[in-house]
Amino acid sequence: MSAYEDPLALCEQQTIELGKERDAIISEEEQLNIERQQIIHAITIAQHKVQALDDSIVRKRVSIQAFDKAINGLANAFDQILFTTDQLLHIANTLEFDQGGVSDS
């Protein structure tokens, strides 16, 4: 380089360098925006999956409650059948006793 440098050439050189730096920053910004959009997309997909799992869990809980209610209903019906059977056996025994007592006299 010479002792005297052309100010216009220096200005042009700096403009070129600043332009390159600007282009690099723009490129980095674009890349960051792409990554940001990919992350947002991944989050959206994850939210949909979580919602689907939540819905499935709720359906399973409702099914469990329905089974529990059905089991309790069957247990109550079974208890009622046993109670009624005991009553019928008692009535039958009473009738047999009464008939036996009448025929013995």
PDB file of N, CA and C in Angstrom:
ATOM      1  N   MET A   1       0.826  -1.172   0.000  1.00  0.00           N
ATOM      2  CA  MET A   1       0.000   0.000   0.000  1.00  0.00           C
ATOM      3  C   MET A   1       0.875   1.242   0.000  1.00  0.00           C
ATOM      4  N   SER A   2       0.379   2.255  -0.609  1.00  0.00           N
ATOM      5  CA  SER A   2       1.112   3.507  -0.677  1.00  0.00           C
ATOM      6  C   SER A   2       0.784   4.359   0.532  1.00  0.00           C
ATOM      7  N   ALA A   3       1.588   5.393   0.748  1.00  0.00           N
ATOM      8  CA  ALA A   3       1.382   6.290   1.875  1.00  0.00           C
ATOM      9  C   ALA A   3       0.069   7.025   1.717  1.00  0.00           C
ATOM     10  N   TYR A   4      -0.330   7.232   0.501  1.00  0.00           N
ATOM     11  CA  TYR A   4      -1.588   7.921   0.256  1.00  0.00           C
ATOM     12  C   TYR A   4      -2.564   6.916  -0.325  1.00  0.00           C
ATOM     13  N   GLU A   5      -3.693   6.734   0.368  1.00  0.00           N
ATOM     14  CA  GLU A   5      -4.714   5.832  -0.130  1.00  0.00           C
ATOM     15  C   GLU A   5      -5.892   6.667  -0.597  1.00  0.00           C
ATOM     16  N   ASP A   6      -6.488   6.202  -1.627  1.00  0.00           N
ATOM     17  CA  ASP A   6      -7.616   6.904  -2.217  1.00  0.00           C
ATOM     18  C   ASP A   6      -8.821   6.781  -1.276  1.00  0.00           C
ATOM     19  N   PRO A   7      -9.341   7.920  -0.757  1.00  0.00           N
ATOM     20  CA  PRO A   7     -10.503   7.866   0.154  1.00  0.00           C
ATOM     21  C   PRO A   7     -11.725   7.238  -0.508  1.00  0.00           C
ATOM     22  N   LEU A   8     -11.899   7.470  -1.772  1.00  0.00           N
ATOM     23  CA  LEU A   8     -13.033   6.887  -2.473  1.00  0.00           C
ATOM     24  C   LEU A   8     -12.899   5.369  -2.542  1.00  0.00           C
ATOM     25  N   ALA A   9     -11.698   4.871  -2.779  1.00  0.00           N
ATOM     26  CA  ALA A   9     -11.446   3.431  -2.827  1.00  0.00           C
ATOM     27  C   ALA A   9     -11.653   2.820  -1.444  1.00  0.00           C
ATOM     28  N   LEU A  10     -11.174   3.531  -0.393  1.00  0.00           N
ATOM     29  CA  LEU A  10     -11.378   3.043   0.977  1.00  0.00           C
ATOM     30  C   LEU A  10     -12.870   2.965   1.308  1.00  0.00           C
ATOM     31  N   CYS A  11     -13.575   3.992   0.931  1.00  0.00           N
ATOM     32  CA  CYS A  11     -15.016   4.043   1.180  1.00  0.00           C
ATOM     33  C   CYS A  11     -15.717   2.896   0.445  1.00  0.00           C
ATOM     34  N   GLU A  12     -15.314   2.681  -0.789  1.00  0.00           N
ATOM     35  CA  GLU A  12     -15.909   1.602  -1.576  1.00  0.00           C
ATOM     36  C   GLU A  12     -15.610   0.243  -0.952  1.00  0.00           C
ATOM     37  N   GLN A  13     -14.356   0.073  -0.481  1.00  0.00           N
ATOM     38  CA  GLN A  13     -13.949  -1.183   0.153  1.00  0.00           C
ATOM     39  C   GLN A  13     -14.750  -1.423   1.430  1.00  0.00           C
ATOM     40  N   GLN A  14     -14.911  -0.393   2.238  1.00  0.00           N
ATOM     41  CA  GLN A  14     -15.676  -0.524   3.477  1.00  0.00           C
ATOM     42  C   GLN A  14     -17.160  -0.827   3.176  1.00  0.00           C
ATOM     43  N   THR A  15     -17.664  -0.191   2.130  1.00  0.00           N
ATOM     44  CA  THR A  15     -19.053  -0.435   1.736  1.00  0.00           C
ATOM     45  C   THR A  15     -19.233  -1.898   1.338  1.00  0.00           C
ATOM     46  N   ILE A  16     -18.264  -2.425   0.597  1.00  0.00           N
ATOM     47  CA  ILE A  16     -18.326  -3.827   0.175  1.00  0.00           C
ATOM     48  C   ILE A  16     -18.266  -4.751   1.402  1.00  0.00           C
ATOM     49  N   GLU A  17     -17.356  -4.461   2.328  1.00  0.00           N
ATOM     50  CA  GLU A  17     -17.213  -5.280   3.530  1.00  0.00           C
ATOM     51  C   GLU A  17     -18.474  -5.211   4.396  1.00  0.00           C
ATOM     52  N   LEU A  18     -19.000  -3.994   4.568  1.00  0.00           N
ATOM     53  CA  LEU A  18     -20.236  -3.847   5.341  1.00  0.00           C
ATOM     54  C   LEU A  18     -21.406  -4.565   4.660  1.00  0.00           C
ATOM     55  N   GLY A  19     -21.442  -4.519   3.356  1.00  0.00           N
ATOM     56  CA  GLY A  19     -22.488  -5.236   2.608  1.00  0.00           C
ATOM     57  C   GLY A  19     -22.400  -6.734   2.833  1.00  0.00           C
ATOM     58  N   LYS A  20     -21.146  -7.255   2.817  1.00  0.00           N
ATOM     59  CA  LYS A  20     -20.953  -8.688   3.068  1.00  0.00           C
ATOM     60  C   LYS A  20     -21.390  -9.061   4.481  1.00  0.00           C
ATOM     61  N   GLU A  21     -21.022  -8.208   5.461  1.00  0.00           N
ATOM     62  CA  GLU A  21     -21.421  -8.462   6.846  1.00  0.00           C
ATOM     63  C   GLU A  21     -22.949  -8.425   6.975  1.00  0.00           C
ATOM     64  N   ARG A  22     -23.552  -7.434   6.292  1.00  0.00           N
ATOM     65  CA  ARG A  22     -25.008  -7.300   6.320  1.00  0.00           C
ATOM     66  C   ARG A  22     -25.651  -8.549   5.719  1.00  0.00           C
ATOM     67  N   ASP A  23     -25.129  -9.011   4.582  1.00  0.00           N
ATOM     68  CA  ASP A  23     -25.669 -10.209   3.943  1.00  0.00           C
ATOM     69  C   ASP A  23     -25.540 -11.428   4.856  1.00  0.00           C
ATOM     70  N   ALA A  24     -24.404 -11.526   5.565  1.00  0.00           N
ATOM     71  CA  ALA A  24     -24.197 -12.645   6.482  1.00  0.00           C
ATOM     72  C   ALA A  24     -25.209 -12.583   7.630  1.00  0.00           C
ATOM     73  N   ILE A  25     -25.443 -11.368   8.146  1.00  0.00           N
ATOM     74  CA  ILE A  25     -26.415 -11.210   9.240  1.00  0.00           C
ATOM     75  C   ILE A  25     -27.825 -11.539   8.753  1.00  0.00           C
ATOM     76  N   ILE A  26     -28.166 -11.101   7.549  1.00  0.00           N
ATOM     77  CA  ILE A  26     -29.478 -11.420   6.976  1.00  0.00           C
ATOM     78  C   ILE A  26     -29.628 -12.928   6.818  1.00  0.00           C
ATOM     79  N   SER A  27     -28.583 -13.580   6.356  1.00  0.00           N
ATOM     80  CA  SER A  27     -28.607 -15.032   6.184  1.00  0.00           C
ATOM     81  C   SER A  27     -28.798 -15.731   7.533  1.00  0.00           C
ATOM     82  N   GLU A  28     -28.081 -15.258   8.559  1.00  0.00           N
ATOM     83  CA  GLU A  28     -28.234 -15.832   9.906  1.00  0.00           C
ATOM     84  C   GLU A  28     -29.646 -15.611  10.429  1.00  0.00           C
ATOM     85  N   GLU A  29     -30.191 -14.415  10.182  1.00  0.00           N
ATOM     86  CA  GLU A  29     -31.555 -14.123  10.620  1.00  0.00           C
ATOM     87  C   GLU A  29     -32.547 -15.059   9.934  1.00  0.00           C
ATOM     88  N   GLU A  30     -32.373 -15.254   8.633  1.00  0.00           N
ATOM     89  CA  GLU A  30     -33.259 -16.157   7.900  1.00  0.00           C
ATOM     90  C   GLU A  30     -33.169 -17.573   8.452  1.00  0.00           C
ATOM     91  N   GLN A  31     -31.954 -18.019   8.751  1.00  0.00           N
ATOM     92  CA  GLN A  31     -31.763 -19.357   9.314  1.00  0.00           C
ATOM     93  C   GLN A  31     -32.428 -19.468  10.682  1.00  0.00           C
ATOM     94  N   LEU A  32     -32.275 -18.432  11.507  1.00  0.00           N
ATOM     95  CA  LEU A  32     -32.918 -18.440  12.823  1.00  0.00           C
ATOM     96  C   LEU A  32     -34.440 -18.454  12.690  1.00  0.00           C
ATOM     97  N   ASN A  33     -34.965 -17.723  11.724  1.00  0.00           N
ATOM     98  CA  ASN A  33     -36.408 -17.733  11.493  1.00  0.00           C
ATOM     99  C   ASN A  33     -36.891 -19.107  11.045  1.00  0.00           C
ATOM    100  N   ILE A  34     -36.105 -19.772  10.213  1.00  0.00           N
ATOM    101  CA  ILE A  34     -36.454 -21.129   9.774  1.00  0.00           C
ATOM    102  C   ILE A  34     -36.485 -22.068  10.976  1.00  0.00           C
ATOM    103  N   GLU A  35     -35.443 -21.993  11.804  1.00  0.00           N
ATOM    104  CA  GLU A  35     -35.380 -22.841  13.002  1.00  0.00           C
ATOM    105  C   GLU A  35     -36.550 -22.537  13.932  1.00  0.00           C
ATOM    106  N   ARG A  36     -36.873 -21.249  14.073  1.00  0.00           N
ATOM    107  CA  ARG A  36     -37.987 -20.830  14.918  1.00  0.00           C
ATOM    108  C   ARG A  36     -39.295 -21.438  14.410  1.00  0.00           C
ATOM    109  N   GLN A  37     -39.519 -21.363  13.109  1.00  0.00           N
ATOM    110  CA  GLN A  37     -40.738 -21.917  12.528  1.00  0.00           C
ATOM    111  C   GLN A  37     -40.793 -23.439  12.703  1.00  0.00           C
ATOM    112  N   GLN A  38     -39.645 -24.092  12.582  1.00  0.00           N
ATOM    113  CA  GLN A  38     -39.605 -25.541  12.784  1.00  0.00           C
ATOM    114  C   GLN A  38     -39.953 -25.894  14.231  1.00  0.00           C
ATOM    115  N   ILE A  39     -39.449 -25.110  15.161  1.00  0.00           N
ATOM    116  CA  ILE A  39     -39.742 -25.348  16.575  1.00  0.00           C
ATOM    117  C   ILE A  39     -41.221 -25.110  16.857  1.00  0.00           C
ATOM    118  N   ILE A  40     -41.764 -24.028  16.309  1.00  0.00           N
ATOM    119  CA  ILE A  40     -43.191 -23.744  16.496  1.00  0.00           C
ATOM    120  C   ILE A  40     -44.028 -24.885  15.914  1.00  0.00           C
ATOM    121  N   HIS A  41     -43.641 -25.374  14.751  1.00  0.00           N
ATOM    122  CA  HIS A  41     -44.354 -26.490  14.131  1.00  0.00           C
ATOM    123  C   HIS A  41     -44.278 -27.738  15.016  1.00  0.00           C
ATOM    124  N   ALA A  42     -43.092 -28.013  15.556  1.00  0.00           N
ATOM    125  CA  ALA A  42     -42.920 -29.182  16.428  1.00  0.00           C
ATOM    126  C   ALA A  42     -43.767 -29.036  17.693  1.00  0.00           C
ATOM    127  N   ILE A  43     -43.818 -27.834  18.231  1.00  0.00           N
ATOM    128  CA  ILE A  43     -44.638 -27.586  19.419  1.00  0.00           C
ATOM    129  C   ILE A  43     -46.114 -27.800  19.100  1.00  0.00           C
ATOM    130  N   THR A  44     -46.544 -27.323  17.952  1.00  0.00           N
ATOM    131  CA  THR A  44     -47.944 -27.494  17.539  1.00  0.00           C
ATOM    132  C   THR A  44     -48.284 -28.971  17.412  1.00  0.00           C
ATOM    133  N   ILE A  45     -47.395 -29.733  16.789  1.00  0.00           N
ATOM    134  CA  ILE A  45     -47.612 -31.181  16.661  1.00  0.00           C
ATOM    135  C   ILE A  45     -47.675 -31.821  18.043  1.00  0.00           C
ATOM    136  N   ALA A  46     -46.757 -31.439  18.926  1.00  0.00           N
ATOM    137  CA  ALA A  46     -46.743 -31.993  20.283  1.00  0.00           C
ATOM    138  C   ALA A  46     -48.032 -31.637  21.025  1.00  0.00           C
ATOM    139  N   GLN A  47     -48.521 -30.417  20.858  1.00  0.00           N
ATOM    140  CA  GLN A  47     -49.770 -30.020  21.513  1.00  0.00           C
ATOM    141  C   GLN A  47     -50.935 -30.859  21.012  1.00  0.00           C
ATOM    142  N   HIS A  48     -50.974 -31.139  19.707  1.00  0.00           N
ATOM    143  CA  HIS A  48     -52.034 -31.980  19.159  1.00  0.00           C
ATOM    144  C   HIS A  48     -51.946 -33.399  19.712  1.00  0.00           C
ATOM    145  N   LYS A  49     -50.715 -33.905  19.832  1.00  0.00           N
ATOM    146  CA  LYS A  49     -50.539 -35.250  20.384  1.00  0.00           C
ATOM    147  C   LYS A  49     -50.972 -35.295  21.847  1.00  0.00           C
ATOM    148  N   VAL A  50     -50.606 -34.271  22.602  1.00  0.00           N
ATOM    149  CA  VAL A  50     -51.003 -34.204  24.012  1.00  0.00           C
ATOM    150  C   VAL A  50     -52.522 -34.146  24.120  1.00  0.00           C
ATOM    151  N   GLN A  51     -53.161 -33.342  23.277  1.00  0.00           N
ATOM    152  CA  GLN A  51     -54.626 -33.239  23.289  1.00  0.00           C
ATOM    153  C   GLN A  51     -55.266 -34.582  22.956  1.00  0.00           C
ATOM    154  N   ALA A  52     -54.705 -35.284  21.981  1.00  0.00           N
ATOM    155  CA  ALA A  52     -55.235 -36.603  21.618  1.00  0.00           C
ATOM    156  C   ALA A  52     -55.079 -37.575  22.785  1.00  0.00           C
ATOM    157  N   LEU A  53     -53.937 -37.530  23.454  1.00  0.00           N
ATOM    158  CA  LEU A  53     -53.723 -38.404  24.612  1.00  0.00           C
ATOM    159  C   LEU A  53     -54.665 -38.038  25.752  1.00  0.00           C
ATOM    160  N   ASP A  54     -54.859 -36.737  25.974  1.00  0.00           N
ATOM    161  CA  ASP A  54     -55.803 -36.298  27.006  1.00  0.00           C
ATOM    162  C   ASP A  54     -57.204 -36.817  26.705  1.00  0.00           C
ATOM    163  N   ASP A  55     -57.623 -36.707  25.450  1.00  0.00           N
ATOM    164  CA  ASP A  55     -58.943 -37.200  25.056  1.00  0.00           C
ATOM    165  C   ASP A  55     -59.052 -38.705  25.280  1.00  0.00           C
ATOM    166  N   SER A  56     -57.997 -39.429  24.945  1.00  0.00           N
ATOM    167  CA  SER A  56     -57.986 -40.878  25.135  1.00  0.00           C
ATOM    168  C   SER A  56     -58.071 -41.229  26.618  1.00  0.00           C
ATOM    169  N   ILE A  57     -57.340 -40.505  27.436  1.00  0.00           N
ATOM    170  CA  ILE A  57     -57.362 -40.738  28.886  1.00  0.00           C
ATOM    171  C   ILE A  57     -58.757 -40.486  29.437  1.00  0.00           C
ATOM    172  N   VAL A  58     -59.395 -39.410  28.996  1.00  0.00           N
ATOM    173  CA  VAL A  58     -60.749 -39.100  29.467  1.00  0.00           C
ATOM    174  C   VAL A  58     -61.715 -40.215  29.063  1.00  0.00           C
ATOM    175  N   ARG A  59     -61.602 -40.689  27.814  1.00  0.00           N
ATOM    176  CA  ARG A  59     -62.473 -41.780  27.368  1.00  0.00           C
ATOM    177  C   ARG A  59     -62.248 -43.039  28.202  1.00  0.00           C
ATOM    178  N   LYS A  60     -60.988 -43.333  28.521  1.00  0.00           N
ATOM    179  CA  LYS A  60     -60.685 -44.513  29.342  1.00  0.00           C
ATOM    180  C   LYS A  60     -61.278 -44.353  30.739  1.00  0.00           C
ATOM    181  N   ARG A  61     -61.169 -43.156  31.315  1.00  0.00           N
ATOM    182  CA  ARG A  61     -61.734 -42.926  32.651  1.00  0.00           C
ATOM    183  C   ARG A  61     -63.245 -43.082  32.643  1.00  0.00           C
ATOM    184  N   VAL A  62     -63.895 -42.580  31.596  1.00  0.00           N
ATOM    185  CA  VAL A  62     -65.347 -42.725  31.479  1.00  0.00           C
ATOM    186  C   VAL A  62     -65.705 -44.202  31.351  1.00  0.00           C
ATOM    187  N   SER A  63     -64.931 -44.949  30.569  1.00  0.00           N
ATOM    188  CA  SER A  63     -65.175 -46.388  30.430  1.00  0.00           C
ATOM    189  C   SER A  63     -65.012 -47.099  31.769  1.00  0.00           C
ATOM    190  N   ILE A  64     -63.975 -46.731  32.498  1.00  0.00           N
ATOM    191  CA  ILE A  64     -63.746 -47.347  33.816  1.00  0.00           C
ATOM    192  C   ILE A  64     -64.920 -47.048  34.745  1.00  0.00           C
ATOM    193  N   GLN A  65     -65.394 -45.811  34.734  1.00  0.00           N
ATOM    194  CA  GLN A  65     -66.538 -45.446  35.566  1.00  0.00           C
ATOM    195  C   GLN A  65     -67.777 -46.240  35.162  1.00  0.00           C
ATOM    196  N   ALA A  66     -67.973 -46.427  33.858  1.00  0.00           N
ATOM    197  CA  ALA A  66     -69.116 -47.209  33.380  1.00  0.00           C
ATOM    198  C   ALA A  66     -68.992 -48.665  33.838  1.00  0.00           C
ATOM    199  N   PHE A  67     -67.790 -49.240  33.742  1.00  0.00           N
ATOM    200  CA  PHE A  67     -67.590 -50.610  34.206  1.00  0.00           C
ATOM    201  C   PHE A  67     -67.842 -50.710  35.711  1.00  0.00           C
ATOM    202  N   ASP A  68     -67.304 -49.753  36.459  1.00  0.00           N
ATOM    203  CA  ASP A  68     -67.523 -49.762  37.915  1.00  0.00           C
ATOM    204  C   ASP A  68     -69.008 -49.694  38.250  1.00  0.00           C
ATOM    205  N   LYS A  69     -69.741 -48.852  37.534  1.00  0.00           N
ATOM    206  CA  LYS A  69     -71.180 -48.717  37.767  1.00  0.00           C
ATOM    207  C   LYS A  69     -71.887 -50.025  37.419  1.00  0.00           C
ATOM    208  N   ALA A  70     -71.502 -50.643  36.294  1.00  0.00           N
ATOM    209  CA  ALA A  70     -72.108 -51.913  35.894  1.00  0.00           C
ATOM    210  C   ALA A  70     -71.797 -53.016  36.903  1.00  0.00           C
ATOM    211  N   ILE A  71     -70.556 -53.057  37.373  1.00  0.00           N
ATOM    212  CA  ILE A  71     -70.157 -54.073  38.352  1.00  0.00           C
ATOM    213  C   ILE A  71     -70.941 -53.886  39.641  1.00  0.00           C
ATOM    214  N   ASN A  72     -71.074 -52.640  40.092  1.00  0.00           N
ATOM    215  CA  ASN A  72     -71.851 -52.368  41.303  1.00  0.00           C
ATOM    216  C   ASN A  72     -73.310 -52.755  41.107  1.00  0.00           C
ATOM    217  N   GLY A  73     -73.864 -52.466  39.923  1.00  0.00           N
ATOM    218  CA  GLY A  73     -75.242 -52.851  39.636  1.00  0.00           C
ATOM    219  C   GLY A  73     -75.423 -54.356  39.664  1.00  0.00           C
ATOM    220  N   LEU A  74     -74.478 -55.080  39.069  1.00  0.00           N
ATOM    221  CA  LEU A  74     -74.546 -56.542  39.084  1.00  0.00           C
ATOM    222  C   LEU A  74     -74.404 -57.095  40.501  1.00  0.00           C
ATOM    223  N   ALA A  75     -73.519 -56.488  41.274  1.00  0.00           N
ATOM    224  CA  ALA A  75     -73.336 -56.931  42.657  1.00  0.00           C
ATOM    225  C   ALA A  75     -74.615 -56.705  43.456  1.00  0.00           C
ATOM    226  N   ASN A  76     -75.247 -55.556  43.252  1.00  0.00           N
ATOM    227  CA  ASN A  76     -76.510 -55.284  43.950  1.00  0.00           C
ATOM    228  C   ASN A  76     -77.600 -56.254  43.495  1.00  0.00           C
ATOM    229  N   ALA A  77     -77.663 -56.539  42.194  1.00  0.00           N
ATOM    230  CA  ALA A  77     -78.646 -57.488  41.681  1.00  0.00           C
ATOM    231  C   ALA A  77     -78.395 -58.875  42.258  1.00  0.00           C
ATOM    232  N   PHE A  78     -77.140 -59.276  42.336  1.00  0.00           N
ATOM    233  CA  PHE A  78     -76.796 -60.583  42.897  1.00  0.00           C
ATOM    234  C   PHE A  78     -77.217 -60.658  44.366  1.00  0.00           C
ATOM    235  N   ASP A  79     -76.930 -59.592  45.121  1.00  0.00           N
ATOM    236  CA  ASP A  79     -77.341 -59.549  46.534  1.00  0.00           C
ATOM    237  C   ASP A  79     -78.862 -59.649  46.647  1.00  0.00           C
ATOM    238  N   GLN A  80     -79.569 -58.951  45.764  1.00  0.00           N
ATOM    239  CA  GLN A  80     -81.033 -58.998  45.785  1.00  0.00           C
ATOM    240  C   GLN A  80     -81.540 -60.405  45.458  1.00  0.00           C
ATOM    241  N   ILE A  81     -80.892 -61.064  44.494  1.00  0.00           N
ATOM    242  CA  ILE A  81     -81.273 -62.439  44.148  1.00  0.00           C
ATOM    243  C   ILE A  81     -81.048 -63.365  45.338  1.00  0.00           C
ATOM    244  N   LEU A  82     -79.921 -63.223  46.018  1.00  0.00           N
ATOM    245  CA  LEU A  82     -79.648 -64.057  47.193  1.00  0.00           C
ATOM    246  C   LEU A  82     -80.680 -63.806  48.292  1.00  0.00           C
ATOM    247  N   PHE A  83     -81.004 -62.535  48.522  1.00  0.00           N
ATOM    248  CA  PHE A  83     -81.985 -62.187  49.540  1.00  0.00           C
ATOM    249  C   PHE A  83     -83.351 -62.774  49.191  1.00  0.00           C
ATOM    250  N   THR A  84     -83.757 -62.626  47.931  1.00  0.00           N
ATOM    251  CA  THR A  84     -85.051 -63.149  47.482  1.00  0.00           C
ATOM    252  C   THR A  84     -85.065 -64.669  47.562  1.00  0.00           C
ATOM    253  N   THR A  85     -83.954 -65.302  47.190  1.00  0.00           N
ATOM    254  CA  THR A  85     -83.860 -66.757  47.271  1.00  0.00           C
ATOM    255  C   THR A  85     -84.012 -67.215  48.722  1.00  0.00           C
ATOM    256  N   ASP A  86     -83.360 -66.523  49.639  1.00  0.00           N
ATOM    257  CA  ASP A  86     -83.491 -66.862  51.065  1.00  0.00           C
ATOM    258  C   ASP A  86     -84.940 -66.711  51.521  1.00  0.00           C
ATOM    259  N   GLN A  87     -85.589 -65.635  51.059  1.00  0.00           N
ATOM    260  CA  GLN A  87     -86.994 -65.430  51.440  1.00  0.00           C
ATOM    261  C   GLN A  87     -87.868 -66.551  50.876  1.00  0.00           C
ATOM    262  N   LEU A  88     -87.641 -66.915  49.608  1.00  0.00           N
ATOM    263  CA  LEU A  88     -88.428 -67.975  48.994  1.00  0.00           C
ATOM    264  C   LEU A  88     -88.187 -69.316  49.687  1.00  0.00           C
ATOM    265  N   LEU A  89     -86.941 -69.589  50.046  1.00  0.00           N
ATOM    266  CA  LEU A  89     -86.646 -70.832  50.773  1.00  0.00           C
ATOM    267  C   LEU A  89     -87.330 -70.838  52.132  1.00  0.00           C
ATOM    268  N   HIS A  90     -87.344 -69.695  52.783  1.00  0.00           N
ATOM    269  CA  HIS A  90     -88.001 -69.591  54.087  1.00  0.00           C
ATOM    270  C   HIS A  90     -89.508 -69.833  53.932  1.00  0.00           C
ATOM    271  N   ILE A  91     -90.096 -69.216  52.902  1.00  0.00           N
ATOM    272  CA  ILE A  91     -91.530 -69.413  52.649  1.00  0.00           C
ATOM    273  C   ILE A  91     -91.802 -70.875  52.317  1.00  0.00           C
ATOM    274  N   ALA A  92     -90.954 -71.461  51.470  1.00  0.00           N
ATOM    275  CA  ALA A  92     -91.134 -72.872  51.094  1.00  0.00           C
ATOM    276  C   ALA A  92     -91.030 -73.762  52.317  1.00  0.00           C
ATOM    277  N   ASN A  93     -90.061 -73.504  53.175  1.00  0.00           N
ATOM    278  CA  ASN A  93     -89.898 -74.305  54.389  1.00  0.00           C
ATOM    279  C   ASN A  93     -91.094 -74.140  55.309  1.00  0.00           C
ATOM    280  N   THR A  94     -91.589 -72.911  55.393  1.00  0.00           N
ATOM    281  CA  THR A  94     -92.754 -72.649  56.238  1.00  0.00           C
ATOM    282  C   THR A  94     -93.974 -73.386  55.695  1.00  0.00           C
ATOM    283  N   LEU A  95     -94.157 -73.368  54.371  1.00  0.00           N
ATOM    284  CA  LEU A  95     -95.282 -74.075  53.759  1.00  0.00           C
ATOM    285  C   LEU A  95     -95.153 -75.582  53.946  1.00  0.00           C
ATOM    286  N   GLU A  96     -93.964 -76.101  53.793  1.00  0.00           N
ATOM    287  CA  GLU A  96     -93.753 -77.538  53.994  1.00  0.00           C
ATOM    288  C   GLU A  96     -94.039 -77.920  55.438  1.00  0.00           C
ATOM    289  N   PHE A  97     -93.598 -77.071  56.344  1.00  0.00           N
ATOM    290  CA  PHE A  97     -93.832 -77.346  57.758  1.00  0.00           C
ATOM    291  C   PHE A  97     -95.327 -77.316  58.049  1.00  0.00           C
ATOM    292  N   ASP A  98     -96.016 -76.278  57.505  1.00  0.00           N
ATOM    293  CA  ASP A  98     -97.451 -76.166  57.710  1.00  0.00           C
ATOM    294  C   ASP A  98     -98.177 -77.337  57.089  1.00  0.00           C
ATOM    295  N   GLN A  99     -97.815 -77.743  55.900  1.00  0.00           N
ATOM    296  CA  GLN A  99     -98.472 -78.862  55.239  1.00  0.00           C
ATOM    297  C   GLN A  99     -98.173 -80.157  55.959  1.00  0.00           C
ATOM    298  N   GLY A 100     -96.961 -80.278  56.398  1.00  0.00           N
ATOM    299  CA  GLY A 100     -96.585 -81.497  57.134  1.00  0.00           C
ATOM    300  C   GLY A 100     -97.332 -81.587  58.463  1.00  0.00           C
ATOM    301  N   GLY A 101     -97.469 -80.436  59.124  1.00  0.00           N
ATOM    302  CA  GLY A 101     -98.170 -80.408  60.392  1.00  0.00           C
ATOM    303  C   GLY A 101     -99.654 -80.719  60.212  1.00  0.00           C
ATOM    304  N   VAL A 102    -100.227 -80.236  59.107  1.00  0.00           N
ATOM    305  CA  VAL A 102    -101.656 -80.460  58.853  1.00  0.00           C
ATOM    306  C   VAL A 102    -101.879 -81.924  58.517  1.00  0.00           C
ATOM    307  N   SER A 103    -101.003 -82.528  57.712  1.00  0.00           N
ATOM    308  CA  SER A 103    -101.220 -83.909  57.314  1.00  0.00           C
ATOM    309  C   SER A 103    -100.919 -84.872  58.460  1.00  0.00           C
ATOM    310  N   ASP A 104    -100.136 -84.474  59.427  1.00  0.00           N
ATOM    311  CA  ASP A 104     -99.816 -85.334  60.556  1.00  0.00           C
ATOM    312  C   ASP A 104    -100.994 -85.438  61.529  1.00  0.00           C
ATOM    313  N   SER A 105    -101.903 -84.441  61.591  1.00  0.00           N
ATOM    314  CA  SER A 105    -102.943 -84.450  62.591  1.00  0.00           C
ATOM    315  C   SER A 105    -104.125 -85.281  62.288  1.00  0.00           C
TER     316      SER A 105
END
